[in-house]
PDB file of C-alpha atoms in Angstrom:
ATOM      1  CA  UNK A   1      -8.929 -16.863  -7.109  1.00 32.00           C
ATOM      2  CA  UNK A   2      -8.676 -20.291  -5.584  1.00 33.00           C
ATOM      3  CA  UNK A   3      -5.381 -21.728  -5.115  1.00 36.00           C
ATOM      4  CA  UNK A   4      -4.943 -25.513  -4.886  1.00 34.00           C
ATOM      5  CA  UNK A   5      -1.903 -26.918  -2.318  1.00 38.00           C
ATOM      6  CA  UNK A   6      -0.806 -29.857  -2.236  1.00 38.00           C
ATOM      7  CA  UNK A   7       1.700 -28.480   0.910  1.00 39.00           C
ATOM      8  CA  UNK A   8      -0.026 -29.526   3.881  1.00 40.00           C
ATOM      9  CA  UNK A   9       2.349 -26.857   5.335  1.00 39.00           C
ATOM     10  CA  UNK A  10       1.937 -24.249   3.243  1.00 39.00           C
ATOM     11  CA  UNK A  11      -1.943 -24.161   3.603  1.00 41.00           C
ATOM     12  CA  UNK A  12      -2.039 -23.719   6.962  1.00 44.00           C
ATOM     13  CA  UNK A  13       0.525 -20.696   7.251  1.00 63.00           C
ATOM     14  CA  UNK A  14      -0.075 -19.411   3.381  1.00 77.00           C
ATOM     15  CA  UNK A  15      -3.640 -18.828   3.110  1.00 86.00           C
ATOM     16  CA  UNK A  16      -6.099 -16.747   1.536  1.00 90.00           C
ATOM     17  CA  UNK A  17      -7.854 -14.150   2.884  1.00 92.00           C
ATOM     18  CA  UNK A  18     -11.297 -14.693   5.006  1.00 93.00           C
ATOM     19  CA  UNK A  19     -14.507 -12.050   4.474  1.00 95.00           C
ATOM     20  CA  UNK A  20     -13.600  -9.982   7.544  1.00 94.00           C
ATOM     21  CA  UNK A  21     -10.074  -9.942   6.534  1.00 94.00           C
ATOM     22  CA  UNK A  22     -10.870  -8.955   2.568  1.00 94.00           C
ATOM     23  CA  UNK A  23     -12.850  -6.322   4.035  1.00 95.00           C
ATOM     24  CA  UNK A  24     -10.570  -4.815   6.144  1.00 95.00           C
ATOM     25  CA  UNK A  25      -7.874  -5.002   3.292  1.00 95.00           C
ATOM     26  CA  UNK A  26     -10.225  -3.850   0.463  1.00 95.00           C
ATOM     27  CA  UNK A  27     -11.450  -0.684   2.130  1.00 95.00           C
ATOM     28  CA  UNK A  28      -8.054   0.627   3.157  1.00 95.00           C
ATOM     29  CA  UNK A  29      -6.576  -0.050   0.167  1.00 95.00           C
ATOM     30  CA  UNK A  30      -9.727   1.974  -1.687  1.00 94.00           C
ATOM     31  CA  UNK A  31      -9.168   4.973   0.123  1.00 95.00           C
ATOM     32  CA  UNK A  32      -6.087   4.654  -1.873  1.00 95.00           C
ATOM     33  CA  UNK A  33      -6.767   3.264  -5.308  1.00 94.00           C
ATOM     34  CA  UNK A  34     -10.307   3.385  -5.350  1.00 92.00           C
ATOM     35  CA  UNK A  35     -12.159   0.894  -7.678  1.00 91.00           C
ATOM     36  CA  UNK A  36      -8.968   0.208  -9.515  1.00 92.00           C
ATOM     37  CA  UNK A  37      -7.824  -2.931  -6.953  1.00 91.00           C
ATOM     38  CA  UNK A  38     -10.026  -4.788  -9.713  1.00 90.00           C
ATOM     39  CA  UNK A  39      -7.143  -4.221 -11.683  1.00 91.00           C
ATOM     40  CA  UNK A  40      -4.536  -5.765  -9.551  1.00 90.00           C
ATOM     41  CA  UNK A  41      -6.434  -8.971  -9.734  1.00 85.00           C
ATOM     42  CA  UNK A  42      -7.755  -9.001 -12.864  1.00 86.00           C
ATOM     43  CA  UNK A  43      -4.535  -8.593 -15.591  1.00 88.00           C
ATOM     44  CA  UNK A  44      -4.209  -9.796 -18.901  1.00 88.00           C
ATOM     45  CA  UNK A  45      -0.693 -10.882 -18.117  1.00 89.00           C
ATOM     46  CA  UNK A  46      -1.194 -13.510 -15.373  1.00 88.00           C
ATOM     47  CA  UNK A  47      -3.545 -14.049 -12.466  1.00 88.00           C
ATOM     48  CA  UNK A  48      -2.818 -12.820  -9.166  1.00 90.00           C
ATOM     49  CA  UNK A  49      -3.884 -13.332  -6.123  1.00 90.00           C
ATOM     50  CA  UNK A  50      -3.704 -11.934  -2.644  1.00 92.00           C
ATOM     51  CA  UNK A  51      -2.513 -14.488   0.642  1.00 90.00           C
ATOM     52  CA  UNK A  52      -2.140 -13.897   4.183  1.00 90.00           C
ATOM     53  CA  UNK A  53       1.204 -14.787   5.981  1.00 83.00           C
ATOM     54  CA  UNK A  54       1.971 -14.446   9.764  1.00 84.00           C
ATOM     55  CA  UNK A  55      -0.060 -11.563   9.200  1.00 89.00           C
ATOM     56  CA  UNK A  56       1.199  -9.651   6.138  1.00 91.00           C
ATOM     57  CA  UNK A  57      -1.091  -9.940   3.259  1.00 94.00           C
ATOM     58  CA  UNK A  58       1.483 -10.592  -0.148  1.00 92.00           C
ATOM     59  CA  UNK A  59       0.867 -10.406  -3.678  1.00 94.00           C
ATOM     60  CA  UNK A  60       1.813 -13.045  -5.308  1.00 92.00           C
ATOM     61  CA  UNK A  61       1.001 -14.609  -8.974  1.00 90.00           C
ATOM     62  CA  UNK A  62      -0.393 -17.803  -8.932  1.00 88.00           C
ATOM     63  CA  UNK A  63       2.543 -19.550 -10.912  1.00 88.00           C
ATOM     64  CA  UNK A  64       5.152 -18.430  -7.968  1.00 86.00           C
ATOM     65  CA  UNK A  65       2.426 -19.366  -5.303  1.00 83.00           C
ATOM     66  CA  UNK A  66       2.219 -22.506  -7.034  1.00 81.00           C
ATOM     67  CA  UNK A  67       5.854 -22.892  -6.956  1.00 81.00           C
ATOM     68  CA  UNK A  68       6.359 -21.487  -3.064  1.00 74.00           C
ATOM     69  CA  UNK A  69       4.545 -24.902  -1.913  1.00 73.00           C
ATOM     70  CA  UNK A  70       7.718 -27.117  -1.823  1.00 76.00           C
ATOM     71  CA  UNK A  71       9.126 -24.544   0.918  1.00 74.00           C
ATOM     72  CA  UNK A  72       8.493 -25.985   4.513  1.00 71.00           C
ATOM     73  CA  UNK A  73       6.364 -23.714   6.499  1.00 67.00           C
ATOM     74  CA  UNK A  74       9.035 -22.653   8.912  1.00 71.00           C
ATOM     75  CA  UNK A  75      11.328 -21.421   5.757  1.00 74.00           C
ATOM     76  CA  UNK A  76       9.058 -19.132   4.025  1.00 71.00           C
ATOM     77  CA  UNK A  77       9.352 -15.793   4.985  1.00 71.00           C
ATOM     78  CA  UNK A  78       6.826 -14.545   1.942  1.00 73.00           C
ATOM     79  CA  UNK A  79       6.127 -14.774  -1.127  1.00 81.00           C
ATOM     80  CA  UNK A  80       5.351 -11.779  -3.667  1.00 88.00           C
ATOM     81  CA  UNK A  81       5.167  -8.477  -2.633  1.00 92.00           C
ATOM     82  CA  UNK A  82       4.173  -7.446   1.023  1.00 92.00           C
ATOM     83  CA  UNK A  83       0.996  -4.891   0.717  1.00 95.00           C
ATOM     84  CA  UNK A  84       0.706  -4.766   4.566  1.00 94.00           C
ATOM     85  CA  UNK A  85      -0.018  -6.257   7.916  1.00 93.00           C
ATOM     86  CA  UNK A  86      -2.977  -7.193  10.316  1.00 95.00           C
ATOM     87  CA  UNK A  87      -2.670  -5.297  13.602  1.00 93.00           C
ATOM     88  CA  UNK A  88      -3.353  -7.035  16.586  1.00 93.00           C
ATOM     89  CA  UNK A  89      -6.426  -5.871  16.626  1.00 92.00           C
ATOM     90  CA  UNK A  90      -7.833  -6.584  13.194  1.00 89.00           C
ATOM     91  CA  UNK A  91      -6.878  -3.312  11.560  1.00 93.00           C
ATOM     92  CA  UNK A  92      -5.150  -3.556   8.263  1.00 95.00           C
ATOM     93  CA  UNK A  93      -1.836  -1.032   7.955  1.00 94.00           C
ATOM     94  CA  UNK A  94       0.043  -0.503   4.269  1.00 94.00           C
ATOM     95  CA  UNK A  95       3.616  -0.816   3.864  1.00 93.00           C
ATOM     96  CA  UNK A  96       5.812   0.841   1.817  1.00 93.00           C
ATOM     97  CA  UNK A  97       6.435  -2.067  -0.053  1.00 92.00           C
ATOM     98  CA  UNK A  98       3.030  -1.814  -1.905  1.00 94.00           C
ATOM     99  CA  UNK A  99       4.192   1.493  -3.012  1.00 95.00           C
ATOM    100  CA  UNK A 100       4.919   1.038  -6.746  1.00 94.00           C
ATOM    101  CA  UNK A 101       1.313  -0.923  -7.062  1.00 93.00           C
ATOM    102  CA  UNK A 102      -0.439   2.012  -5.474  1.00 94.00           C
ATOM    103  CA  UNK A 103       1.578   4.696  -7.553  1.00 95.00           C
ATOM    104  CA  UNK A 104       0.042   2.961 -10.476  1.00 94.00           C
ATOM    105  CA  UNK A 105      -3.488   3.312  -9.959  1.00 94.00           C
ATOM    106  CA  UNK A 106      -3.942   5.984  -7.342  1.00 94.00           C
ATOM    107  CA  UNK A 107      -6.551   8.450  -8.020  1.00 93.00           C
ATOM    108  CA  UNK A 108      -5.254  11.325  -5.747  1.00 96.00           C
ATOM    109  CA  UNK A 109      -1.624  12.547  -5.513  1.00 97.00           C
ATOM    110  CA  UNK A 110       0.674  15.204  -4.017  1.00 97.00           C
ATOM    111  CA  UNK A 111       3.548  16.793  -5.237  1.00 97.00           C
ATOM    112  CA  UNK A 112       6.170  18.164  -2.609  1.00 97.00           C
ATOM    113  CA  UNK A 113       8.952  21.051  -3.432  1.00 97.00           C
ATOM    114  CA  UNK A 114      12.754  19.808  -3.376  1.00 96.00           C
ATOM    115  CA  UNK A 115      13.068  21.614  -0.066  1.00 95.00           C
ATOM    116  CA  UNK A 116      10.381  19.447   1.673  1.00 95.00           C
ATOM    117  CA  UNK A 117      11.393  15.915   0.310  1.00 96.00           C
ATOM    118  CA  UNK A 118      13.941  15.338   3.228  1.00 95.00           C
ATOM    119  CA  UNK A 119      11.114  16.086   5.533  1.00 95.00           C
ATOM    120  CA  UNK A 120       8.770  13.872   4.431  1.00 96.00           C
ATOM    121  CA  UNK A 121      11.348  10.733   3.753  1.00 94.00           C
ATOM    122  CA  UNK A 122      12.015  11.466   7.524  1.00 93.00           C
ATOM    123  CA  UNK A 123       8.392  10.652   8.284  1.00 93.00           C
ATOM    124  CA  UNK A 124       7.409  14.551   8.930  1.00 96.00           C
ATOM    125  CA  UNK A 125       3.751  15.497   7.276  1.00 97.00           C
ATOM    126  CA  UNK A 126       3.445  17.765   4.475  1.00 97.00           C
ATOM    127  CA  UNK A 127       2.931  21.324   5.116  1.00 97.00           C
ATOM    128  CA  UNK A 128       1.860  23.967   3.194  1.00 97.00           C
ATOM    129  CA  UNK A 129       4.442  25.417   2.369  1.00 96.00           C
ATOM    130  CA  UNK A 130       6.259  22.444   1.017  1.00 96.00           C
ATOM    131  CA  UNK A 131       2.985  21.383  -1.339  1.00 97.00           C
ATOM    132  CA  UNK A 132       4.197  21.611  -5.147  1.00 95.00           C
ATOM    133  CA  UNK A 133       0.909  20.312  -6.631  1.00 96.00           C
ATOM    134  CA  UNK A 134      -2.459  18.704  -5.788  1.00 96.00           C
ATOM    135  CA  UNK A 135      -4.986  16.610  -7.649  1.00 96.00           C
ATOM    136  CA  UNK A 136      -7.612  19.097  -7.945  1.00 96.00           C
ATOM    137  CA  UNK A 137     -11.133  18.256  -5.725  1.00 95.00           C
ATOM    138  CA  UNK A 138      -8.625  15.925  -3.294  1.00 96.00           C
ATOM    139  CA  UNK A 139     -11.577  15.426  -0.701  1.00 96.00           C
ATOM    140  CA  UNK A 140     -10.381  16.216   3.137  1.00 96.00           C
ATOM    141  CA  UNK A 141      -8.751  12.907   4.586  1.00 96.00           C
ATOM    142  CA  UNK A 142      -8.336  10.912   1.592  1.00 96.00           C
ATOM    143  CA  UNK A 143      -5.383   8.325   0.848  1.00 96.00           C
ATOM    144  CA  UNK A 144      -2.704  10.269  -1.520  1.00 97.00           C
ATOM    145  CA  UNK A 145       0.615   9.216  -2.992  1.00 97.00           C
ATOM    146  CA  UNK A 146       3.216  11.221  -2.435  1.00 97.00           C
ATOM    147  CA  UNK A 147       5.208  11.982  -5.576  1.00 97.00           C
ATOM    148  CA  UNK A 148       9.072  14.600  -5.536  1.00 96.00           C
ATOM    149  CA  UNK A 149       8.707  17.269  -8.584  1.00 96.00           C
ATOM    150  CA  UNK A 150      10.068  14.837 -10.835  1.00 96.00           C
ATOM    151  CA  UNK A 151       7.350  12.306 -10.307  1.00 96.00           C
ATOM    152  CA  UNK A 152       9.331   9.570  -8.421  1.00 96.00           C
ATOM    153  CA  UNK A 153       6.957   8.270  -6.128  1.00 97.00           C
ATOM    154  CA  UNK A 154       8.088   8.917  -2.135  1.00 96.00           C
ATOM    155  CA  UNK A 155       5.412   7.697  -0.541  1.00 96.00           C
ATOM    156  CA  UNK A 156       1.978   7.880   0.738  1.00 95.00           C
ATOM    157  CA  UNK A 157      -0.781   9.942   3.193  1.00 97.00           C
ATOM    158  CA  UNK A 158      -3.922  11.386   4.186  1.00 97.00           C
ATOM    159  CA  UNK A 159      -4.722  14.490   3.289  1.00 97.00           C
ATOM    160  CA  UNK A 160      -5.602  17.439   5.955  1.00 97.00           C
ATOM    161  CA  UNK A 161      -7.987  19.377   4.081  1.00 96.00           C
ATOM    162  CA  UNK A 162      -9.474  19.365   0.204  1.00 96.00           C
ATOM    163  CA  UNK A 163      -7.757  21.033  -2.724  1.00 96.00           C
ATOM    164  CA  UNK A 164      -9.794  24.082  -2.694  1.00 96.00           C
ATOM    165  CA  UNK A 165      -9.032  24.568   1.077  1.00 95.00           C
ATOM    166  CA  UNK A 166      -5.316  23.906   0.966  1.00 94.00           C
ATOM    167  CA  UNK A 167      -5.070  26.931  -1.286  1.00 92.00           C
ATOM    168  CA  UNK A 168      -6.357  29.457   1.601  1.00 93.00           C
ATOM    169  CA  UNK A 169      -3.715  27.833   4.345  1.00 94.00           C
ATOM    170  CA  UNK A 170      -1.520  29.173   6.344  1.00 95.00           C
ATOM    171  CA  UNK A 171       2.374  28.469   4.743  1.00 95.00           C
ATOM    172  CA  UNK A 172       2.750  25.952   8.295  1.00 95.00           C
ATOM    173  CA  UNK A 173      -0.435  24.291   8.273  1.00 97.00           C
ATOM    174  CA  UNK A 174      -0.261  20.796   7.291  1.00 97.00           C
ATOM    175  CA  UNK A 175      -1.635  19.829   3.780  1.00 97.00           C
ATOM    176  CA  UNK A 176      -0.665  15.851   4.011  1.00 97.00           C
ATOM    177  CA  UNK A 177      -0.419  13.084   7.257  1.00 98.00           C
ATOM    178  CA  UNK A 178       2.651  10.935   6.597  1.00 96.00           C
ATOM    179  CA  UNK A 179       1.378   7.370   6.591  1.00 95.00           C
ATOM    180  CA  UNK A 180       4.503   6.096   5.099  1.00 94.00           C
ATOM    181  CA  UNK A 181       7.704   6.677   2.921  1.00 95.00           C
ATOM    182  CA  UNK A 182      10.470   4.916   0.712  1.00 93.00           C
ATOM    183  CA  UNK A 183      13.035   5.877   4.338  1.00 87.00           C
ATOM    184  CA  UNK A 184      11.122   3.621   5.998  1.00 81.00           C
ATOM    185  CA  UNK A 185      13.381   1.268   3.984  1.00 77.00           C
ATOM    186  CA  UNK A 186      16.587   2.119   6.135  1.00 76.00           C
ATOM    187  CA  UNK A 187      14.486   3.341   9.371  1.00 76.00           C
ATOM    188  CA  UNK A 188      12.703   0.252   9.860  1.00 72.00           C
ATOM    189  CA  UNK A 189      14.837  -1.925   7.640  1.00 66.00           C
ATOM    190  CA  UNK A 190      14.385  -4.933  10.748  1.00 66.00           C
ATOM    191  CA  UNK A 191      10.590  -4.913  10.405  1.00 62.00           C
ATOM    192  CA  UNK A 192      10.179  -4.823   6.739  1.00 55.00           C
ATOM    193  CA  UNK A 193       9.970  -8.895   5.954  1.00 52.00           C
TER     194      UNK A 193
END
């Protein structure tokens, strides 16, 4: 999507992505979602589009971008919802705050007991012991969503090993890295913006 500004400001701090950058952003969010980010961009609702910000990438429709060009560079802190941020060294990281998009459309989940939810909304992996469920033929390190029982999404990580594997663990062996979880909301409540 193309965007029009007429903020001088706002185009050179809100701007879209560049090739390397789309890239970078595409293929970690397909380990998650898979060929379904078509969907994020193309809904029968309203267009949306995806912008880079001081580094964090935001989701944003095009009316509110539209509308986000009469703030002064300086004052806007985002716009939309934050998917992630560029690393230093041009590595693209999810947040948390992309969660409810990538509950949505994610492909592969897992489900953790009531007696391992604490653990992983402290930002401990998932072991065996505490897997409830798995999508069945989860490949080994592919991007999950972590759903509780009750399917209330917690968060989201890479699995250790494939379905048919996890079934032959030990009960300590991890099933799940922890990439990242709704606690990051009070943990790192400074960084989140």
């Amino acid at each position: 999507f193309e965007i029009h500004c007429w903020s001088s400001s706002l185009i050179i701090r809100m701007r879209p992505l560049t090739e390397e950058e789309t890239k970078a952003f595409f293929e970690k969010l397909s380990k998650y979602i898979g060929r379904n980010i078509r969907l994020l961009i193309e809904r029968p609702d309203e267009d949306y589009c995806f912008r880079l910000h001081n580094d964090r990438v935001y989701y944003v429709s095009e009316k509110i971008m539209r509308r986000g060009t009469s703030v002064g560079r300086e004052e806007l802190l985002g716009l939309g919802t934050c998917f992630g941020k560029f690393t230093k060294t041009g590595k693209f990281r999810l947040h948390i705050t992309c969660l409810d998009y990538l509950a949505q459309y994610a492909k592969y989940k897992v489900w953790v007991k009531p007696s391992s939810e604490m653990s992983f909304l402290y930002g401990n992996n998932v072991l065996k012991a505490g897997l409830g469920r798995i999508t069945e033929n989860t490949p080994q390190y592919q991007g999950v969503l972590v759903y509780n029982m009750a399917d209330i999404p917690l968060g989201f990580g890479v699995t250790a090993h494939t379905t048919q594997d996890c079934r032959k663990l030990d009960p300590t062996a991890i099933v799940c890295f922890h990439q990242a979880d709704v606690g990051e909301y009070l943990r790192d409540e400074e960084h989140m913006c």
